[in-house]
Coordinates of C-alpha atoms in Angstrom, one line a residue:
X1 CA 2.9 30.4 -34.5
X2 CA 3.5 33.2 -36.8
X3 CA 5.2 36.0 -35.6
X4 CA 3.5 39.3 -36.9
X5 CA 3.4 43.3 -35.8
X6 CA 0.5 44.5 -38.0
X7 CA -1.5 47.0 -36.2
X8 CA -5.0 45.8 -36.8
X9 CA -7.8 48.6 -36.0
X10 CA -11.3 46.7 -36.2
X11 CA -12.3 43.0 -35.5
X12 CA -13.6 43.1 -39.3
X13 CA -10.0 43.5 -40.6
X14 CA -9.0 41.0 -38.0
X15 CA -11.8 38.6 -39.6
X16 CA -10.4 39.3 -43.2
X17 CA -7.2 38.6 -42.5
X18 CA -6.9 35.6 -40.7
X19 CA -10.6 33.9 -41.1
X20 CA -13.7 33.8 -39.1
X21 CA -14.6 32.5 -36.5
X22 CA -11.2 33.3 -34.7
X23 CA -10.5 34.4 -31.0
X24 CA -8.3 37.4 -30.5
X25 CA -6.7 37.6 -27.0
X26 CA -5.4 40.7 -25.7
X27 CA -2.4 40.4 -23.4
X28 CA -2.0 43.6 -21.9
X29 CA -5.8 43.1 -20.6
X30 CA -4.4 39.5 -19.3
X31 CA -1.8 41.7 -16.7
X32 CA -4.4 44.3 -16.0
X33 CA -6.3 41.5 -14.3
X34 CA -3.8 40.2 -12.4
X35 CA -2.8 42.9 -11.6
X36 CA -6.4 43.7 -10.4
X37 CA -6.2 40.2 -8.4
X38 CA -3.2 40.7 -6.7
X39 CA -4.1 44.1 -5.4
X40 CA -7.1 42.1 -4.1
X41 CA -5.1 39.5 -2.0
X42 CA -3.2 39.8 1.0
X43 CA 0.4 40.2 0.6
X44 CA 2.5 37.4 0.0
X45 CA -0.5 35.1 -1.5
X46 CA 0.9 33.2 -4.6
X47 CA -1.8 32.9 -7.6
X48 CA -2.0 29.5 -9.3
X49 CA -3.1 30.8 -12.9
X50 CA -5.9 27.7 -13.8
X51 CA -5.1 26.3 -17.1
X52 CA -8.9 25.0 -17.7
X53 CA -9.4 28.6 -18.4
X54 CA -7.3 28.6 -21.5
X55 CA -4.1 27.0 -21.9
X56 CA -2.7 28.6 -24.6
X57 CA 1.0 29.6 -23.6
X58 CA 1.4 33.0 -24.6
X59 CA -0.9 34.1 -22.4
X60 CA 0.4 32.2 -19.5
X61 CA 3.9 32.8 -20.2
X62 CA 2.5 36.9 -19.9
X63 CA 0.5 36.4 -16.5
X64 CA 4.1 34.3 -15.0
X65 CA 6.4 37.0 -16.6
X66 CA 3.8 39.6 -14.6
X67 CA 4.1 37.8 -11.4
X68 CA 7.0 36.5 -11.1
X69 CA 7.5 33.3 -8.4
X70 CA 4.0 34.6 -6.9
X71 CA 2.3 33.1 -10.5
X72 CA 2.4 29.2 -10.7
X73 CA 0.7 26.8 -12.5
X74 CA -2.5 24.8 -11.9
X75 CA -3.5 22.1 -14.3
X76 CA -5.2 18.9 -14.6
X77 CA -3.8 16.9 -18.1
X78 CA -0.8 16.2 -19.8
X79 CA -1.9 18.6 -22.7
X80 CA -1.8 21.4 -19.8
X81 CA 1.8 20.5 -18.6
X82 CA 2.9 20.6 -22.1
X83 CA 1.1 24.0 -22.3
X84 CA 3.0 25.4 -18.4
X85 CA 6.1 24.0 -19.5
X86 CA 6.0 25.6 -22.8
X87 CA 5.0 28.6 -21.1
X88 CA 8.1 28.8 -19.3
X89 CA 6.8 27.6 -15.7
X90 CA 9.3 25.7 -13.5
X91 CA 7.8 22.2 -12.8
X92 CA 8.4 22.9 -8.9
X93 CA 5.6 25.9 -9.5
X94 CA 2.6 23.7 -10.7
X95 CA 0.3 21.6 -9.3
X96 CA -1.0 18.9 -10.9
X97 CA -5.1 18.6 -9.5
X98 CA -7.9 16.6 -11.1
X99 CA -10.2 13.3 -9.2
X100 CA -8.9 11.1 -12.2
X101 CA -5.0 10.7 -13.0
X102 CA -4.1 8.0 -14.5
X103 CA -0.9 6.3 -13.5
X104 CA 0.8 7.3 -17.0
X105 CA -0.2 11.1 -16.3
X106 CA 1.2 10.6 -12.9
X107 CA 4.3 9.0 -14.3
X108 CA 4.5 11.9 -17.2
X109 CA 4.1 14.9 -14.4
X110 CA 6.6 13.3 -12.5
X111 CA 9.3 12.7 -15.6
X112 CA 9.2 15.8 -16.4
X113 CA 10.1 17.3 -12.7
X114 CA 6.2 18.2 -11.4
X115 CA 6.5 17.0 -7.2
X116 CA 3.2 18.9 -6.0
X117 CA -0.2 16.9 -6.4
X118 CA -3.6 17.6 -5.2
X119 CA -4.9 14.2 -3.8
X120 CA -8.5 13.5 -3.8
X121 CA -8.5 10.1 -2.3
X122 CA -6.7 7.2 -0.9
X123 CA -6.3 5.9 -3.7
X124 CA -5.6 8.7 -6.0
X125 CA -2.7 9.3 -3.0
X126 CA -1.1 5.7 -3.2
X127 CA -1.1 5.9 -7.4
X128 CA 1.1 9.3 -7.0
X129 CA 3.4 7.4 -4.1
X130 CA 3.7 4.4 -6.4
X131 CA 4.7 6.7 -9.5
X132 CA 6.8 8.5 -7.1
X133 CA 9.0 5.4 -5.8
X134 CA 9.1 4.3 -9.4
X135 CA 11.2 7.2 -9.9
X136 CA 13.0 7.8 -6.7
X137 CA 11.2 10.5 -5.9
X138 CA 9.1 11.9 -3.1
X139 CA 5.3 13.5 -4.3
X140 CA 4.2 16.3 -2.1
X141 CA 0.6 16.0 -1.5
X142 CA -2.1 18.6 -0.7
X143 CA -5.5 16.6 0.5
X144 CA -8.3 18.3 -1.3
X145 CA -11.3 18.6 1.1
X146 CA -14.8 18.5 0.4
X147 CA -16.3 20.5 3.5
X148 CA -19.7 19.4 5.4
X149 CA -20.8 22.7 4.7
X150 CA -20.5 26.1 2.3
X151 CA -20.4 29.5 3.0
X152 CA -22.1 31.1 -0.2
X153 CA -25.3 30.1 -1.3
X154 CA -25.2 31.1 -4.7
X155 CA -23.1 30.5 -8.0
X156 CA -21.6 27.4 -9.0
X157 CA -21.2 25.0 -5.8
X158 CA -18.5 22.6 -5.1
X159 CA -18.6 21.1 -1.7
X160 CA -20.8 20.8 1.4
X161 CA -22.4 17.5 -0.4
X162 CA -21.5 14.5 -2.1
X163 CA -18.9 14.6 -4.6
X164 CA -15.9 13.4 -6.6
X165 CA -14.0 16.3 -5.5
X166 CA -12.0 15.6 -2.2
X167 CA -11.9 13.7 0.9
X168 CA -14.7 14.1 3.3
X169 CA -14.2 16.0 5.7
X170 CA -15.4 14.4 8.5
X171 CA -13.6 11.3 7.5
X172 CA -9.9 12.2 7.3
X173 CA -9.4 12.1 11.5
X174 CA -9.9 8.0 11.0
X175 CA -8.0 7.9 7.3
X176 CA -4.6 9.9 8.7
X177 CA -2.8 7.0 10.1
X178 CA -3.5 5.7 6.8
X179 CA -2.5 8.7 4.6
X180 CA 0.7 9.5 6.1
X181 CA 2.2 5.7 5.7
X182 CA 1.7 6.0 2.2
X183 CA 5.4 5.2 0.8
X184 CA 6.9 7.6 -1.9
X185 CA 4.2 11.0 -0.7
X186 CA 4.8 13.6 2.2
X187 CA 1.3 14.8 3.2
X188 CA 2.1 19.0 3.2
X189 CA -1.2 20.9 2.5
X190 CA -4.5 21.3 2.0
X191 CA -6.5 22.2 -1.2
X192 CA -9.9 23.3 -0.8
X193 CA -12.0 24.9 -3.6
X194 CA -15.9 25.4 -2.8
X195 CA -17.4 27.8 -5.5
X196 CA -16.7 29.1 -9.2
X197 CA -17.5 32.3 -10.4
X198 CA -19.1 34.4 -6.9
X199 CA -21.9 36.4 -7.8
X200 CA -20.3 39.2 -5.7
X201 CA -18.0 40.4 -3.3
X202 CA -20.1 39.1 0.1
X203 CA -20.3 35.7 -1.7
X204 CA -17.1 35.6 -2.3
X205 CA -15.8 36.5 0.8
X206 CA -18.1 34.5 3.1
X207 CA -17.0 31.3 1.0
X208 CA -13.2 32.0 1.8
X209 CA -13.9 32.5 5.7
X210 CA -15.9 29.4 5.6
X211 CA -12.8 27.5 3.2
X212 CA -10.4 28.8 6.2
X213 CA -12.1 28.2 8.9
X214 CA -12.7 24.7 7.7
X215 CA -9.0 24.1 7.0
X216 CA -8.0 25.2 11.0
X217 CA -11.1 22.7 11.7
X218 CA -9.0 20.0 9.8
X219 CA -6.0 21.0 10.7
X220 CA -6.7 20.4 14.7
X221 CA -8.8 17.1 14.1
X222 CA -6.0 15.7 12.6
X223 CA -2.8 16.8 13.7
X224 CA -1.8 18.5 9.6
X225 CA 0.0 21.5 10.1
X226 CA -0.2 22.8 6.3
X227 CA 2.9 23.9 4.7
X228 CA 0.6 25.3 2.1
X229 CA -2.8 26.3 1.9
X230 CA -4.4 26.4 -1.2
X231 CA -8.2 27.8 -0.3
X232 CA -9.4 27.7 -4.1
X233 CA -10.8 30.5 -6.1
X234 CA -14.3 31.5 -7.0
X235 CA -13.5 34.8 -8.4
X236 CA -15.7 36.5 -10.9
X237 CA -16.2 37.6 -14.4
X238 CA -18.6 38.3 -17.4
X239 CA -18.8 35.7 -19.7
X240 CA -19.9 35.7 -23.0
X241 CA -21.9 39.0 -22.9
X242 CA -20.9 43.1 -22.0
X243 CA -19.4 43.6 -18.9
X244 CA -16.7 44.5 -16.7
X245 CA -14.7 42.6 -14.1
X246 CA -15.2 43.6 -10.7
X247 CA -12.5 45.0 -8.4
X248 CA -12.6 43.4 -4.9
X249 CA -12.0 46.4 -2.7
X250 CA -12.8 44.6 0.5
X251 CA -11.5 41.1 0.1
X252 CA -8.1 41.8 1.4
X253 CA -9.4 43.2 4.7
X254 CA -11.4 40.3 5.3
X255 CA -8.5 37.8 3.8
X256 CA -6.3 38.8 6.7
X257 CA -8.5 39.2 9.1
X258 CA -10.1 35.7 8.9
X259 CA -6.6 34.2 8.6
X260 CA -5.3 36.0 11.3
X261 CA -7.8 34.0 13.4
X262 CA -7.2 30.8 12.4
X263 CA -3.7 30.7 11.0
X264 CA -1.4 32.9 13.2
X265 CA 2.0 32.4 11.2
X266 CA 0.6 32.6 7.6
X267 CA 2.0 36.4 7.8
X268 CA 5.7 34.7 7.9
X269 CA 4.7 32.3 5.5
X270 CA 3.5 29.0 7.7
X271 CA 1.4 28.0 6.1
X272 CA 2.1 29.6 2.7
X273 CA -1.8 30.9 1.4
X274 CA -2.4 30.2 -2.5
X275 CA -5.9 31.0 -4.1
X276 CA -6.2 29.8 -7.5
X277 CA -8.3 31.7 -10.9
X278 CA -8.5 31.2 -14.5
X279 CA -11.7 33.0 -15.5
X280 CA -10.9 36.6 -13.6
X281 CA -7.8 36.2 -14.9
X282 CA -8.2 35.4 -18.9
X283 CA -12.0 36.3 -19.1
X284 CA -12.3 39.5 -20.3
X285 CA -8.9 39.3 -22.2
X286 CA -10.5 36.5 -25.0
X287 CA -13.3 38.1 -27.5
X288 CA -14.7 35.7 -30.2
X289 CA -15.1 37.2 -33.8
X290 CA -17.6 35.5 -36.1
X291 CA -19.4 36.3 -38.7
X292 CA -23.3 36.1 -39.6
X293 CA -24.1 33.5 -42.6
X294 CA -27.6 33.6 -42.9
X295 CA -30.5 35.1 -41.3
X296 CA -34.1 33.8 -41.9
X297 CA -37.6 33.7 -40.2
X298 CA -39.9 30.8 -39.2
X299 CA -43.0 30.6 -37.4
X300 CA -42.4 34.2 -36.2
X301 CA -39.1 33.8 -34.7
X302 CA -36.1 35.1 -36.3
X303 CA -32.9 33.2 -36.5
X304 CA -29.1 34.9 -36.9
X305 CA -26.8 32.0 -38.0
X306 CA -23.1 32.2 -37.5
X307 CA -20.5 30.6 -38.4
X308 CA -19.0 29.7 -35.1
X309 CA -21.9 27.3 -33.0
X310 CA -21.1 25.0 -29.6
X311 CA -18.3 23.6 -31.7
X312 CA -16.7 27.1 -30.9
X313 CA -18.3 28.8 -28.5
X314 CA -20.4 27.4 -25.3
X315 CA -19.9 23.7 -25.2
X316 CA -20.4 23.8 -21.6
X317 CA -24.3 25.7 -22.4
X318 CA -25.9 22.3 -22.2
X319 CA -25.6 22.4 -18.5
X320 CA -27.9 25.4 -18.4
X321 CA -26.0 27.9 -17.0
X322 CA -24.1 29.9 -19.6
X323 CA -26.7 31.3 -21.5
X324 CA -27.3 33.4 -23.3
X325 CA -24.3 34.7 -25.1
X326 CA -23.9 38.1 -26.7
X327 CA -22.9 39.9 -29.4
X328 CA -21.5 43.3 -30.4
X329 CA -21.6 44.8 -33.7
X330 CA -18.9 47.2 -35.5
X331 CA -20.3 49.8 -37.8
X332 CA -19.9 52.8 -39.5
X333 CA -23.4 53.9 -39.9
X334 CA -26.0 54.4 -36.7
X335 CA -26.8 50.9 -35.8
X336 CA -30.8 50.1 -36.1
X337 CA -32.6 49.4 -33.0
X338 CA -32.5 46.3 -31.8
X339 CA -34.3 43.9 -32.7
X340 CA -34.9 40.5 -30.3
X341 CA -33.4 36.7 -32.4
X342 CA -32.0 33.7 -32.1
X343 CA -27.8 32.9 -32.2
X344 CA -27.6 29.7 -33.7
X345 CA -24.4 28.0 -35.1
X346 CA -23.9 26.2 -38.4
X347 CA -24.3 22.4 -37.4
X348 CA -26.7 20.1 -38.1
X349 CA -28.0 19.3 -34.6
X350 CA -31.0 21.9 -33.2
X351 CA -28.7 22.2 -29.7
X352 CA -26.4 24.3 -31.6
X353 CA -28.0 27.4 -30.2
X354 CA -25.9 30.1 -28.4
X355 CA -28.9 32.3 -26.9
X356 CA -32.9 33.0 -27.2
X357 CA -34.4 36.2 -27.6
X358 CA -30.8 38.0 -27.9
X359 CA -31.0 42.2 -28.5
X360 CA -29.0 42.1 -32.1
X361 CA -29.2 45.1 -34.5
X362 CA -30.6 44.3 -37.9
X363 CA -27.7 41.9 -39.3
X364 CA -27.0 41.0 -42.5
X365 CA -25.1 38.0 -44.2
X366 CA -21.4 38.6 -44.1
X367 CA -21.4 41.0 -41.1
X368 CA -19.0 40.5 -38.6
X369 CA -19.8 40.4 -35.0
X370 CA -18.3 39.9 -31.8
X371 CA -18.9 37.8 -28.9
X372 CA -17.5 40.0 -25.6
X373 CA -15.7 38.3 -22.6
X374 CA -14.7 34.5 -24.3
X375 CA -10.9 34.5 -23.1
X376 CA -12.3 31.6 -20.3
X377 CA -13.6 28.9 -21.1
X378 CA -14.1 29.5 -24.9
X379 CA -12.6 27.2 -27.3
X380 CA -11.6 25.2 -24.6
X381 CA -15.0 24.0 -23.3
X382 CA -16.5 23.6 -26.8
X383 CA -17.0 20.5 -28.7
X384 CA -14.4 21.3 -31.0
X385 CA -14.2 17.7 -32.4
X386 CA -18.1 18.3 -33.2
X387 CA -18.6 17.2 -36.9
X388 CA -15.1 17.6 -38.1
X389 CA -15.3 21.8 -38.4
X390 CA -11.8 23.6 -38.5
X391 CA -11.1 24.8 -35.1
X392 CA -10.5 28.5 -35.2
X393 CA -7.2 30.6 -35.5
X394 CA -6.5 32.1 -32.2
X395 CA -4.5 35.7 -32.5
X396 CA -3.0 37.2 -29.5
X397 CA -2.2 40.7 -29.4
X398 CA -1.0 43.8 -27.2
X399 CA -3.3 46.4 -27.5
X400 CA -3.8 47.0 -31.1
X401 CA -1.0 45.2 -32.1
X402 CA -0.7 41.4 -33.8
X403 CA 1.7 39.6 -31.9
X404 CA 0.9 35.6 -33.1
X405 CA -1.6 34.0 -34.7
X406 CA -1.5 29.7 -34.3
X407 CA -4.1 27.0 -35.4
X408 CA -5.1 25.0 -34.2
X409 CA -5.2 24.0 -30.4
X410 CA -4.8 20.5 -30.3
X411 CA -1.2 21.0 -32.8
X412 CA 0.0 23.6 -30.2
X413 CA -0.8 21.5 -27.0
X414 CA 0.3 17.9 -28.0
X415 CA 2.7 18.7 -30.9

């Protein structure tokens, strides 16, 4: 990382100065959402900041400097501890989640002083408690549960049906006897995370009272008082297009009200409540500057090409859901009306398109645009890889104000 404290005024400059495509994340808009969050949540609830969003440590090093030992850590990979422990976070504040560890990421979390895992079977439990004994140590575990059912029936859903993600329900009453005797784990919470990215408030809130009223159901079938409960996330934000976060103005209410009802002592901290968010929290703190290469007609459609494609931007669009993306324009002159095109990248593969019919003004070759809202799950959930294209610089900055610049993300993760 290069340390820098240019004052940069226009993503053009930015684009000159340290190549395009690059992603330019703002810091100070990082803290104004968690800030935003925590107003949101009841007091006392600790925020696991998920690394999947964007892992790069100068962000997260600003969201755990913001909150303090209310921000911890949730990742899923060795490259992500590398990232929370470069980014300052004490090993006892992350928790290491994910259907698939291996036992050498078990072993690695646990080496380097992680003791809080998110178990998603009986056999993902008795891998941790053999890592664990290997080291003389003792893995707290939170049983991720995969509900029968689901509150919200909208956005992205992640329980109430068959799934990688969790124990059944239903079947943990039978597997307790089972779960507890499992030598070098205590069993001390539950993890439950049903939806990603609400598409509002009542969603949102309807999906946590169903998340908590699920937990007390486990909780009395089986005898688990949790020392933690982690009810997931779901919170919102505009990705890849104009837009601004939303501001939850009645999710605390309804917070305390439903856990109130169901967990009488979470007030004093029994069980300790955790929700978890990347993409409110880094979303709209991550823009994506590019710039145009060609543009060119066929068959009466028009076509903008850029030179940042799914190996950038959008890897994730294949599962039909994130499209289409956006783009702003910087200019001195009064902009054209828009005009409808293509956004297509630069590789040689026709899925390398970020949006149909996209309002663009009339671009030329060698004008730089901007794609709004890409601090989640830009560069991160692209094919990056993707027929050997640099990856691009990432610049972080505070307001107007260069703080780094690094490249490329796999040197900065596994270095």
């Amino acid at each position: 990382m290069n340390d820098a404290t240019d004052i940069v005024k226009s993503d053009a400059e930015l684009a000159a100065r340290y190549g395009s495509p690059l992603y330019v994340y703002d810091l100070e808009r990082a803290v104004a959402a968690y800030d935003d969050l925590r107003t949101s949540l009841p007091e006392g609830t600790v925020v696991y900041f998920s690394f999947k969003a964007n892992p790069h440590p100068e962000i997260a090093e600003a969201l755990r400097e913001r909150g303090g030992s209310a921000c911890k850590a949730e990742i899923s990979s060795t490259g992500e501890l590398a990232a929370a422990l470069q980014a300052g976070f004490d090993p006892l504040d992350i928790l290491y989640t994910g259907p698939g560890k291996t036992t050498e990421e078990v072993e690695a979390a646990l080496e380097a002083g992680v003791r809080r895992f998110s178990v998603e079977s009986v056999n993902d439990l008795r891998r941790i408690g053999q890592a664990a004994l290997g080291q003389d140590a003792v893995a707290d575990c939170l049983l991720r549960v995969n509900s029968t059912a689901s509150g919200a029936t909208t956005s992205i859903r992640m329980t109430g049906a068959p799934s990688q993600f969790g124990f059944d329900s239903e079947t943990l009453p039978e597997l307790m006897p089972e779960l507890r005797s499992v030598p070098g784990t205590r069993l001390s919470g539950m993890h439950l995370f049903s939806l990603s990215n609400a598409k509002d408030e009542e969603s949102l809130i309807a999906e946590f009272k169903h998340t908590i009223t699920a937990a007390a159901e486990v909780r009395d079938s089986t005898g688990l008082e949790p020392e933690l409960l982690d009810i997931g996330g779901g919170f919102a934000s505009p990705y890849l297009s104009p837009g601004e976060r939303p501001v939850y103005g009645g999710l605390r209410a309804a917070l305390e009200e439903v856990l109130d009802s169901h967990f009488a002592g979470w007030r004093t901290g029994s069980p300790q409540v955790a929700c978890e968010s990347g993409r409110y929290l880094v979303g709209d703190c991550g823009r994506l500057v590019c710039t145009v290469t060609n543009v060119k007609e066929s068959r009466g459609g028009r076509f903008v090409i850029l030179d940042a494609g799914i190996n950038t931007l959008g890897g994730m669009s294949g599962l039909g859901r994130l499209l289409p993306v956006s783009i702003q324009f910087e200019s001195s002159e009064p902009v054209e009306p828009l005009e409808r095109a293509s956004l297509v990248g630069p590789l040689c593969t026709p899925g390398d398109i970020l949006g149909r019919n996209v309002p663009i003004p009339d671009l030329r070759p060698g004008d730089v645009v901007t794609v709004p809202n890409a601090g989640a799950y830009g560069m991160t959930a692209s094919l990056l890889m993707f027929l050997g294209r640099p990856a691009p610089t990432e610049v972080v900055m505070r307001g107007d104000r260069v703080v780094s610049s690094s490249h490329v993300l796999f040197v900065r993760m596994y270095e």
